[in-house]
Tab-separated table of C-alpha atoms in Angstrom:
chain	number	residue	atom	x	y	z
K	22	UNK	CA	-95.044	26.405	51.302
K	23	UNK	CA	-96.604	29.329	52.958
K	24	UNK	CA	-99.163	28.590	55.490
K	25	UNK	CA	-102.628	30.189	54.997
K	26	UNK	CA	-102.800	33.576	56.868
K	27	UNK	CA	-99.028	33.722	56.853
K	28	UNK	CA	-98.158	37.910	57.063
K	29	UNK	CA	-94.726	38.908	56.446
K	30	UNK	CA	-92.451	40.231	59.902
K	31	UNK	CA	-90.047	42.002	57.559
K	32	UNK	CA	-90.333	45.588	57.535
K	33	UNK	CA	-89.979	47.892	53.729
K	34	UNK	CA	-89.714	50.639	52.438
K	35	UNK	CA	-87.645	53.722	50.381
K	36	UNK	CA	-88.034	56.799	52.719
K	37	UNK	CA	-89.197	55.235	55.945
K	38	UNK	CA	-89.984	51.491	56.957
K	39	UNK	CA	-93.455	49.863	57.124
K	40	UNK	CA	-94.945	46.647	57.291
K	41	UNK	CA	-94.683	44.341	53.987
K	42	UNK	CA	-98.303	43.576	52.901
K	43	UNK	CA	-97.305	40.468	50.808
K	44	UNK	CA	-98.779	37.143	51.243
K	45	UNK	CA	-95.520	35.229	50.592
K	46	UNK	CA	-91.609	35.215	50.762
K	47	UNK	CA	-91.480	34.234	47.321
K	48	UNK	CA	-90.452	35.702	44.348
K	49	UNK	CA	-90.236	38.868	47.148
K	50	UNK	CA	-87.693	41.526	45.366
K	51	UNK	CA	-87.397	42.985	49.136
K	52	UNK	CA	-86.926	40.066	50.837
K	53	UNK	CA	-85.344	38.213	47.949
K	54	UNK	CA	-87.520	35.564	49.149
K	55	UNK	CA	-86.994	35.562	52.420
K	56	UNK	CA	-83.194	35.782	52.458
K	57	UNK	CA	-82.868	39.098	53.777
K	58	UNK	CA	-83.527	39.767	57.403
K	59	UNK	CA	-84.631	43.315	56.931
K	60	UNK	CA	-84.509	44.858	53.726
K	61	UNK	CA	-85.411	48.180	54.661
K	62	UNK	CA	-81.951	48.531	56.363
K	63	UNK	CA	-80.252	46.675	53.574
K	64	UNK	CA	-81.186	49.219	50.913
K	65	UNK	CA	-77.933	50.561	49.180
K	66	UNK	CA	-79.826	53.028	46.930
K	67	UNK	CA	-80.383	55.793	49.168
K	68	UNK	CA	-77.901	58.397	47.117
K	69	UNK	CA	-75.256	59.416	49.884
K	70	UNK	CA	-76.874	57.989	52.597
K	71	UNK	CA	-74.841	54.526	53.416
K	72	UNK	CA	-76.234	53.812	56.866
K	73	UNK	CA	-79.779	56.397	56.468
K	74	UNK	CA	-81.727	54.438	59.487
K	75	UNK	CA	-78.738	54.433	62.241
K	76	UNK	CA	-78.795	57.650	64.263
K	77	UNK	CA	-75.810	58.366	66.412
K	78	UNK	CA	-76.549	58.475	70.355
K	79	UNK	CA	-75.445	61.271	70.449
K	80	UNK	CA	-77.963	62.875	67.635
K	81	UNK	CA	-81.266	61.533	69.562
K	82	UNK	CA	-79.499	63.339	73.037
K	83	UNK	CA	-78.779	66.351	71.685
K	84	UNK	CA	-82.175	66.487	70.021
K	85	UNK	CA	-84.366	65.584	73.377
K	86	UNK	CA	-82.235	68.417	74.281
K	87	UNK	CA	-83.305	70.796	72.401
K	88	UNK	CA	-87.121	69.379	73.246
K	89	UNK	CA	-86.458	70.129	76.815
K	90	UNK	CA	-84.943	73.816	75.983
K	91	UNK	CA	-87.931	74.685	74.131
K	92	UNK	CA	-89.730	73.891	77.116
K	93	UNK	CA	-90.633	76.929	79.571
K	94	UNK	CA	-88.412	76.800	82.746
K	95	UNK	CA	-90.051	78.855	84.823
K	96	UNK	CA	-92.566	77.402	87.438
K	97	UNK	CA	-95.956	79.474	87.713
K	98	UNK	CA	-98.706	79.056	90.353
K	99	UNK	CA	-100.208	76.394	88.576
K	100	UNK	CA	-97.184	74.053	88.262
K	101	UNK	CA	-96.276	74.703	92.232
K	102	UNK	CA	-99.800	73.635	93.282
K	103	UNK	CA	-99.608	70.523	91.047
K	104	UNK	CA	-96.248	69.603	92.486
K	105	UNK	CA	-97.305	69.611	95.749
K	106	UNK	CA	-100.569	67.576	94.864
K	107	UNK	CA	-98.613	65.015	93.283
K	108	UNK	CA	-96.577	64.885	96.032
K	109	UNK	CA	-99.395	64.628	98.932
K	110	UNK	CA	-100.807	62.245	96.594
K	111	UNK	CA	-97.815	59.821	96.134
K	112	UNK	CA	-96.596	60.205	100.005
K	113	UNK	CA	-100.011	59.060	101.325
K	114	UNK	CA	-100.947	56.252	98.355
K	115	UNK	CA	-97.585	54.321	97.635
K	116	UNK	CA	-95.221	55.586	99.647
K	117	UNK	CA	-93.695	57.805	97.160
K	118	UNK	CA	-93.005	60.649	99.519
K	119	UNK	CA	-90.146	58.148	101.589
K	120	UNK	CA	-87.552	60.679	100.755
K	121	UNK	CA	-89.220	63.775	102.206
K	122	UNK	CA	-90.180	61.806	105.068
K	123	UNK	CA	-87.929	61.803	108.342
K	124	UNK	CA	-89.188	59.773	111.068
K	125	UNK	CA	-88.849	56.330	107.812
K	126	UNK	CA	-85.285	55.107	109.633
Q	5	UNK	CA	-108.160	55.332	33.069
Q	6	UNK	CA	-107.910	55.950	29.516
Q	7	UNK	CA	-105.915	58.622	28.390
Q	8	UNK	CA	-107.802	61.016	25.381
Q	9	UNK	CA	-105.100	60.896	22.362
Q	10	UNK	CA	-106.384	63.540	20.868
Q	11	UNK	CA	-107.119	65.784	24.218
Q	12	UNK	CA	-103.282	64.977	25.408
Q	13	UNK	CA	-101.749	65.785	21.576
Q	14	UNK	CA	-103.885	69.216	21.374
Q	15	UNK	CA	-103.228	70.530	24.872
Q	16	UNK	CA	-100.395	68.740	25.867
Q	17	UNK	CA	-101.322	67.988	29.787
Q	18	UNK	CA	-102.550	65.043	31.636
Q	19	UNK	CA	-104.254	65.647	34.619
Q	20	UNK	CA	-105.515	63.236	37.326
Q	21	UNK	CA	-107.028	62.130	40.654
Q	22	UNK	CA	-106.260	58.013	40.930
Q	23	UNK	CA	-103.655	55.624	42.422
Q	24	UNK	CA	-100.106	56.179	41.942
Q	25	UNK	CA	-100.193	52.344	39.574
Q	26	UNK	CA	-103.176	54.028	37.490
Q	27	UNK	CA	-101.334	57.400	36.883
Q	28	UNK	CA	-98.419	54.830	36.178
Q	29	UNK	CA	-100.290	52.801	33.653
Q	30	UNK	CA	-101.291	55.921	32.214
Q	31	UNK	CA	-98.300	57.569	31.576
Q	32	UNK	CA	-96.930	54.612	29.905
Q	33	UNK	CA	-99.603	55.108	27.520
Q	34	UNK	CA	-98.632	58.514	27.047
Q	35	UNK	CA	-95.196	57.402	26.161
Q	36	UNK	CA	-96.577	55.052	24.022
Q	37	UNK	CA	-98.795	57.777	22.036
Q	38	UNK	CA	-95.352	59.988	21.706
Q	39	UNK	CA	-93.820	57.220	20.128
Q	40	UNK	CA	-96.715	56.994	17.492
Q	41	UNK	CA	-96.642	60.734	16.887
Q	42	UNK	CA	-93.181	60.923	16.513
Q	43	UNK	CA	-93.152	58.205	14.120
Q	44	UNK	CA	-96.044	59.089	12.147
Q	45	UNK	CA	-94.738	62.875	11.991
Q	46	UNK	CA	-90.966	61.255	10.829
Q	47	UNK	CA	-93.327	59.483	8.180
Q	48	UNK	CA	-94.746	62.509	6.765
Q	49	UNK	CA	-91.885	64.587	6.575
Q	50	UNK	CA	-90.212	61.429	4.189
Q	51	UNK	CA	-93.328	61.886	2.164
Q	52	UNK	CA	-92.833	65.189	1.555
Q	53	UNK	CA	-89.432	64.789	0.826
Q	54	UNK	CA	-90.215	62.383	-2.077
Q	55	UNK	CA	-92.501	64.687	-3.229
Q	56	UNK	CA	-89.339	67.463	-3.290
Q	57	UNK	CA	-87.390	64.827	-4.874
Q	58	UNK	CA	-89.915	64.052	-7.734
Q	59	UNK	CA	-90.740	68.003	-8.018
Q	60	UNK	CA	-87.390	68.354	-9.222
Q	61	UNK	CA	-86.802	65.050	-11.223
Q	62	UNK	CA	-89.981	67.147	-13.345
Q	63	UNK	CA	-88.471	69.709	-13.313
Q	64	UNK	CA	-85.231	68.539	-14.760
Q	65	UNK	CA	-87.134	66.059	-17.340
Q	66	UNK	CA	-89.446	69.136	-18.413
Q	67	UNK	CA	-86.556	71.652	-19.360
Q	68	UNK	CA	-84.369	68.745	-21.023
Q	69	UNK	CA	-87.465	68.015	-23.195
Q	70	UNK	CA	-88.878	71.701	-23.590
Q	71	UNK	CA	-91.585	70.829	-21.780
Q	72	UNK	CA	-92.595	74.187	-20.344
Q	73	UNK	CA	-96.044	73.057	-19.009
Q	74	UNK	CA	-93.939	69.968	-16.704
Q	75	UNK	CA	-91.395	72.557	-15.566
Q	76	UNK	CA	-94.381	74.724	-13.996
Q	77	UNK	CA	-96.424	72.130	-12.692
Q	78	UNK	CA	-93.312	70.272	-11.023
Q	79	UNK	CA	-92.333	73.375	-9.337
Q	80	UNK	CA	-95.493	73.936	-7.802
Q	81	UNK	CA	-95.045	70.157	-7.239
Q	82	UNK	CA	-92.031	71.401	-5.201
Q	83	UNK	CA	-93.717	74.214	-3.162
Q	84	UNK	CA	-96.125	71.804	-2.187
Q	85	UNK	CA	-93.902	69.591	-0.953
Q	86	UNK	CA	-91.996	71.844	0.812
Q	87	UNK	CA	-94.745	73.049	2.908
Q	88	UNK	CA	-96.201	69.851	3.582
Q	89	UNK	CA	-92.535	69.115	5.265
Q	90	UNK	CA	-92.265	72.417	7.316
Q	91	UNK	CA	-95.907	71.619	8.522
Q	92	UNK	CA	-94.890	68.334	9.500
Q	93	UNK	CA	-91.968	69.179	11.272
Q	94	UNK	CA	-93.813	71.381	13.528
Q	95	UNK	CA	-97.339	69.772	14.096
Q	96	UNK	CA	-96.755	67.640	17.476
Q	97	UNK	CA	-93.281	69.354	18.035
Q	98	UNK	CA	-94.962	71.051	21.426
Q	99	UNK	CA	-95.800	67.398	22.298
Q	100	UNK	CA	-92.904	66.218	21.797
Q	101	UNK	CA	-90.743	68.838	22.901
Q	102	UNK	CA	-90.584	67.724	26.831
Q	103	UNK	CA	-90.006	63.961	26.491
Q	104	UNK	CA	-87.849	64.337	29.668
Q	105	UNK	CA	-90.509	65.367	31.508
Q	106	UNK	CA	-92.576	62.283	30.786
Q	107	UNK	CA	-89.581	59.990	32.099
Q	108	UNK	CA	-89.017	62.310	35.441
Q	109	UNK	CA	-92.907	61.797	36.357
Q	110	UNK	CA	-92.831	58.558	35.427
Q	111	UNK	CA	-89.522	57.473	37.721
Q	112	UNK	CA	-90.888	59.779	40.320
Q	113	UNK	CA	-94.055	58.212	40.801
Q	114	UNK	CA	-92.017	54.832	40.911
Q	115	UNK	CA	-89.927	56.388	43.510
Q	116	UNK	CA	-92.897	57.330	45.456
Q	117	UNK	CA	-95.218	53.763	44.453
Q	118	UNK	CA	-92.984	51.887	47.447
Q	119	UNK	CA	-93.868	53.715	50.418
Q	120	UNK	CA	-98.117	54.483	49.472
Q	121	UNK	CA	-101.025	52.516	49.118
Q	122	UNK	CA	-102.190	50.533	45.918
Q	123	UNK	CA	-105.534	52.298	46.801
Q	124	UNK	CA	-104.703	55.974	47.899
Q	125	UNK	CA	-105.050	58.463	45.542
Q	126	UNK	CA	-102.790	60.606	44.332
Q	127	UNK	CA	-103.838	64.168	42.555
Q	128	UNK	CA	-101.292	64.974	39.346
Q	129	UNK	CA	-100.463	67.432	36.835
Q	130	UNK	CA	-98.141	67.475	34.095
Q	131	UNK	CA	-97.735	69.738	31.551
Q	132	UNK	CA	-95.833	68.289	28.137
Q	133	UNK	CA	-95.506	71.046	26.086
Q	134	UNK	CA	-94.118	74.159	27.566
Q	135	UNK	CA	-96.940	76.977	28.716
Q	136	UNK	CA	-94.782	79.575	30.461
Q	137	UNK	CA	-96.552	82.064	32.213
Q	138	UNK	CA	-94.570	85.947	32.311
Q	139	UNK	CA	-93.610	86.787	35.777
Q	140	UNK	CA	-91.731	89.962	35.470
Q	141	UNK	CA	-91.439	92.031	32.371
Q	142	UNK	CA	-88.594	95.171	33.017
Q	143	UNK	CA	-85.744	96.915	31.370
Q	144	UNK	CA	-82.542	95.852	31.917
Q	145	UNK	CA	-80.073	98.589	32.680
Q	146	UNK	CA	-76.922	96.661	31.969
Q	147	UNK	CA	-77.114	97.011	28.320
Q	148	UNK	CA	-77.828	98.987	25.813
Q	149	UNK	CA	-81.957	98.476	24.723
Q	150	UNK	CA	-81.711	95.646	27.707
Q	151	UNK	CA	-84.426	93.838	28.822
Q	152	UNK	CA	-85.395	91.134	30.963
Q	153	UNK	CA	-88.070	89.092	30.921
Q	154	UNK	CA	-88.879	86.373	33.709
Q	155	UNK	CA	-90.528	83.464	32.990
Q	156	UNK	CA	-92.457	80.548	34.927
Q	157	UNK	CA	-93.409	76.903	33.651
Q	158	UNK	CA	-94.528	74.543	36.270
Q	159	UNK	CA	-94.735	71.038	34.844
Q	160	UNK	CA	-95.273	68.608	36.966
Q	161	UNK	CA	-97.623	69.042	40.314
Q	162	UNK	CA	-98.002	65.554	42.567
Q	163	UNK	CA	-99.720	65.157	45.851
Q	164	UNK	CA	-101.194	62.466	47.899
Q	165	UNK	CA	-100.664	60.420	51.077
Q	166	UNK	CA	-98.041	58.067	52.262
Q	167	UNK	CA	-98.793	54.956	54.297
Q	168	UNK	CA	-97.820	56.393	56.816
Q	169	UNK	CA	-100.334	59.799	56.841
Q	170	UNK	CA	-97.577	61.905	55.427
Q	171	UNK	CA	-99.406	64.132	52.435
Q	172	UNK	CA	-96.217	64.413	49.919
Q	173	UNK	CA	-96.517	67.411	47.233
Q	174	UNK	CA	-93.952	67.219	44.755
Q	175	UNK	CA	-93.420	70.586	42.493
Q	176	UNK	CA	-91.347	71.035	39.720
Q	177	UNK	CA	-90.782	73.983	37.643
Q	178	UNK	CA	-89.043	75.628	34.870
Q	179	UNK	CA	-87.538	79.164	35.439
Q	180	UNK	CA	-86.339	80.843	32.760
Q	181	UNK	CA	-84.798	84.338	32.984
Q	182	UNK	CA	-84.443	85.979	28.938
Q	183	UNK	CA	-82.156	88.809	28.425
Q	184	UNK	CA	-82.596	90.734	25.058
Q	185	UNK	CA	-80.360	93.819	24.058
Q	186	UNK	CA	-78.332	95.300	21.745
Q	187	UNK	CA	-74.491	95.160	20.764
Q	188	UNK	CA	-71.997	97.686	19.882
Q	189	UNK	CA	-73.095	96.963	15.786
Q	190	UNK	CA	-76.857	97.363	16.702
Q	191	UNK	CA	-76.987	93.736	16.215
Q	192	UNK	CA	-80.153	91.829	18.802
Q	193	UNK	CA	-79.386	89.405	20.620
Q	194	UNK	CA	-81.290	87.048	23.075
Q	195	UNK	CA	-79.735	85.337	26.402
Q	196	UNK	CA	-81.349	82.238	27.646
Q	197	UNK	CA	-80.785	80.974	31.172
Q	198	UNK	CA	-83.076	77.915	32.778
Q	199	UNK	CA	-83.185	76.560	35.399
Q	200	UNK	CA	-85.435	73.886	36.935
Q	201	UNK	CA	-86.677	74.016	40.711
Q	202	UNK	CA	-87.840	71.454	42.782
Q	203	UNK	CA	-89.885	71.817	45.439
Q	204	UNK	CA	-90.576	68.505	47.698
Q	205	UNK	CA	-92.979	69.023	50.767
Q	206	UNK	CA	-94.220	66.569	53.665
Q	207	UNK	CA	-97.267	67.390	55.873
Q	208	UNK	CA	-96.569	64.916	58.639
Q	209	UNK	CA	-98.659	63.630	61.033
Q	210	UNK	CA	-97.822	65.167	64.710
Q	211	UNK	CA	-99.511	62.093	66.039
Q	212	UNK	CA	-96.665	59.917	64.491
Q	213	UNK	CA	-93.714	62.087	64.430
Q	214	UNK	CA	-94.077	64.523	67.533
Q	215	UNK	CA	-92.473	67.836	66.146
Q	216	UNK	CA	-89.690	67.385	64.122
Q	217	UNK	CA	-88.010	71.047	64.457
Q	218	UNK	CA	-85.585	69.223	67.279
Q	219	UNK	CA	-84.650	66.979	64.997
Q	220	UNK	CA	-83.793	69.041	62.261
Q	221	UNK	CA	-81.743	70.757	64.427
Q	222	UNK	CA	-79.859	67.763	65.647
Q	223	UNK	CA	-79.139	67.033	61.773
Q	224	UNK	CA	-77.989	70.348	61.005
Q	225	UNK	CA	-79.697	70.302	57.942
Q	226	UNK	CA	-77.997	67.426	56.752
Q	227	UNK	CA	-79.642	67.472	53.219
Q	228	UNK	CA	-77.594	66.670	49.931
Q	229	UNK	CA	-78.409	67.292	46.205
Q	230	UNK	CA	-77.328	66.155	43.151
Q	231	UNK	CA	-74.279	67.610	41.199
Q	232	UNK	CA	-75.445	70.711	39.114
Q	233	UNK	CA	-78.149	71.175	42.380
Q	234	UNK	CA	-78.302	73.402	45.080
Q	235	UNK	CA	-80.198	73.230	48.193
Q	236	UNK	CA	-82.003	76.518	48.394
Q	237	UNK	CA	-83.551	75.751	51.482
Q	238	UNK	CA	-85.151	73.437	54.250
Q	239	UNK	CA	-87.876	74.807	56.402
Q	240	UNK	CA	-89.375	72.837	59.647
Q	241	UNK	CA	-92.523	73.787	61.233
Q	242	UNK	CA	-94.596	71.581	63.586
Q	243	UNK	CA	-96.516	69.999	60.609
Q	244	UNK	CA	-94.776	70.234	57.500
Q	245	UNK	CA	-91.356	70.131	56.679
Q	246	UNK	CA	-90.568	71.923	52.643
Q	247	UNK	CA	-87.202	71.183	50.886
Q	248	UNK	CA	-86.427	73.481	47.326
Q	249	UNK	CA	-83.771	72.869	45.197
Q	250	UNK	CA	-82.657	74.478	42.297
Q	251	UNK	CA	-80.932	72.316	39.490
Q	252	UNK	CA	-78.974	72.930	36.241
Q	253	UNK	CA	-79.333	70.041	33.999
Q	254	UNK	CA	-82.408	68.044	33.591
Q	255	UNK	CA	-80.660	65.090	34.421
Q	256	UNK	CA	-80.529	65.768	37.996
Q	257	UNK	CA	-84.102	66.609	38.586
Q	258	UNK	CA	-85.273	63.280	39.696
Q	259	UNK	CA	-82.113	62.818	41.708
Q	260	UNK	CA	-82.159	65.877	42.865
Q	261	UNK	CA	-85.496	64.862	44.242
Q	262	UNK	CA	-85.100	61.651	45.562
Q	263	UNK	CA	-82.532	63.028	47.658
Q	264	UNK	CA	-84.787	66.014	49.068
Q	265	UNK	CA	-86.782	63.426	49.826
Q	266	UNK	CA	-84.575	60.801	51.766
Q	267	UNK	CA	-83.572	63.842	53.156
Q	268	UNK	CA	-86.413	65.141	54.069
Q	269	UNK	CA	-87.380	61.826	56.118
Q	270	UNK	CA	-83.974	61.057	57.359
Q	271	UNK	CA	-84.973	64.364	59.673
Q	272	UNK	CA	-88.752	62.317	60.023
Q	273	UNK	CA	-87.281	59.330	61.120
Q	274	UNK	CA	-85.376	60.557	63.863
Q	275	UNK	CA	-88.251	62.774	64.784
Q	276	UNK	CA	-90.140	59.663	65.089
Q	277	UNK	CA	-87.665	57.565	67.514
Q	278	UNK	CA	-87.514	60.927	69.630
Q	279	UNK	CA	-91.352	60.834	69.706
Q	280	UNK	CA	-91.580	57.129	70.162
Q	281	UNK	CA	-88.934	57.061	73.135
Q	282	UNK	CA	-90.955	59.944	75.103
Q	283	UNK	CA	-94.078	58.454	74.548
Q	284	UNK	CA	-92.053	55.043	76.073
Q	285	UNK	CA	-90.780	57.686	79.151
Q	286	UNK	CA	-94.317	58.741	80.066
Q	287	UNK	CA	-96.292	55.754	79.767
């Protein structure tokens, strides 16, 4: 029997997973109750798409990627004079400027 | 919500602002009021086809018994019955006409039921009998007397949140491009050509998904469509991402969608991890 307050850990869902709002594992057509571990992964009626929540490594790489391309390379005034704030800021608090710093062995 | 019988036979659209289950519930009904109009117009058209049958039974009695009087009033009998069936078969035939459409809304909304609220409504439009509006109107130089007429029907409009603050807008249309000239013998003659398109949009949250332009990108636009479908063409902005398809046979419209939408948030979902993992890297 299902303990009062019970909420289900399994996650759902057709196009992208969320949390299952039922109050029990049975009778569950997702969960066949409670048989299946996660039956938003175990969905095999997706159309062409036989494994549509595993990304490649690869995919997620080349995508931060292209994040970090879109990003502007080139430092202005601004960005210098934050730099060196940080910096000043993490040599003299927590020791962050060790590298920079000579006389340290 | 109840659904006006008479309201959805005259005009032939539903229209609504309630949960996916109500528009459900109420589209089931519709089906259910098709089925009683299509049996009740099968009905009347037998009755007037008894009253053909006895029309002439008269008839035949009255001039095997010299009955001039029966022959006349059987064959007006006849003509009676005769129009009573023509109007029959084409009272409700608008209605009727589109039962496809009924199904694809129905399956769609289905589709969409497992990944929104009970509560959240959802805004929808469907048109059952066909109201095609002219978009172009020209001569067509190809033929002798050509001309070419363009013309739009869009059937079924759906929009409304997702769980999880994605605003889906489904859009499906009918396009159908008429070509009327004449041949060699001066004879008319009319070429039909439809073709459904589906449109499938998702405003995303940026809060959720970061921007999912990278992600697309990673994908290369890894988007497939049913058999007599093509992909016309996915577009990613920061907010939205729009997927349109055009298909062939009405069988492949609801496929056709489903897979713009799995699709659609296969590009999401790996916007998402992306988004998650750099929010993990900063904090």
């Amino acid at each position: 029997m299902t303990p009062p307050g019970w909420k289900c850990p399994r996650r759902i869902g057709f196009l992208f997973p969320h949390a299952c709002p039922r109050l029990t594992p049975e009778g569950c057509p997702d969960c066949q109750g409670g048989e299946v571990a996660d039956p938003y992964v175990r969905r095999t009626d997706r159309y062409f798409y036989r494994s549509y929540d595993y990304y490649d490594d690869s995919l997620t790489g080349y995508a931060l990627a292209e994040v970090a391309d879109t990003l502007d390379p080139r430092f202005t005034e601004a960005d210098g004079e934050s730099l060196v704030t940080q910096q000043e800021d993490a040599g003299g608090g927590d020791g962050g400027g060790y590298e920079d710093d000579t006389s340290a062995s | 919500m109840a659904v006006n019988q008479q309201e959805i036979e005259k005009a032939g659209i539903y229209e609504a602002k309630t949960p996916l289950s109500s528009l459900l519930a109420d589209l089931e009904q519709i089906a259910a009021i098709s089925a009683t109009v299509a049996a009740r117009g099968k009905k009347k058209r037998k009755l007037g086809g008894w009253i053909i049958l006895a029309g002439v039974i008269g008839c035949v009695i009255g001039a095997a018994t010299g009955l001039s009087a029966l022959v006349g009033l059987c064959f007006l009998l006849m003509i009676a019955g005769f129009i009573w069936w023509i109007v029959n078969l084409l009272s409700g035939r608008a209605f009727l006409a589109h039962a496809g459409r009924l199904e694809i809304a129905k399956q769609r909304i289905a589709m969409l039921q497992q990944d929104a609220s009970d509560k959240a409504p959802f805004t929808c439009r469907l048109v059952l009998s066909a109201k095609p509006t002219t978009l172009s109107d020209e001569k067509w130089p190809g033929r002798k007397n050509g001309k070419q007429q363009l013309l739009e029907d869009r059937w079924l409009s759906l929009e409304g949140p997702l769980l999880d603050g994605t605003v889906v807008t489904d859009e499906i249309k009918d396009l159908t491009r008429k070509r009327t000239f004449s041949t060699p013998r001066g004879k008319t003659k009319t070429k039909v050509r439809l073709t459904h398109l589906v449109n499938v949009r998702f405003d995303y949250p940026p809060k959720v998904y970061g921007n999912a332009r990278p992600a697309e990108k990673a994908l290369h636009g890894e988007v497939q469509v049913a058999l007599s479908a093509t992909l016309r063409g996915v577009k990613v902005t920061e907010k939205a991402i729009a997927l349109k398809a055009t298909v062939l046979e009405e069988k492949h419209i609801l496929p056709t969608a489903g897979m713009l939408s799995v699709g659609g948030y296969r590009i999401l979902n790996l916007a998402r991890k992306m988004s998650d993992g750099q929010q993990g890297k900063t904090k």
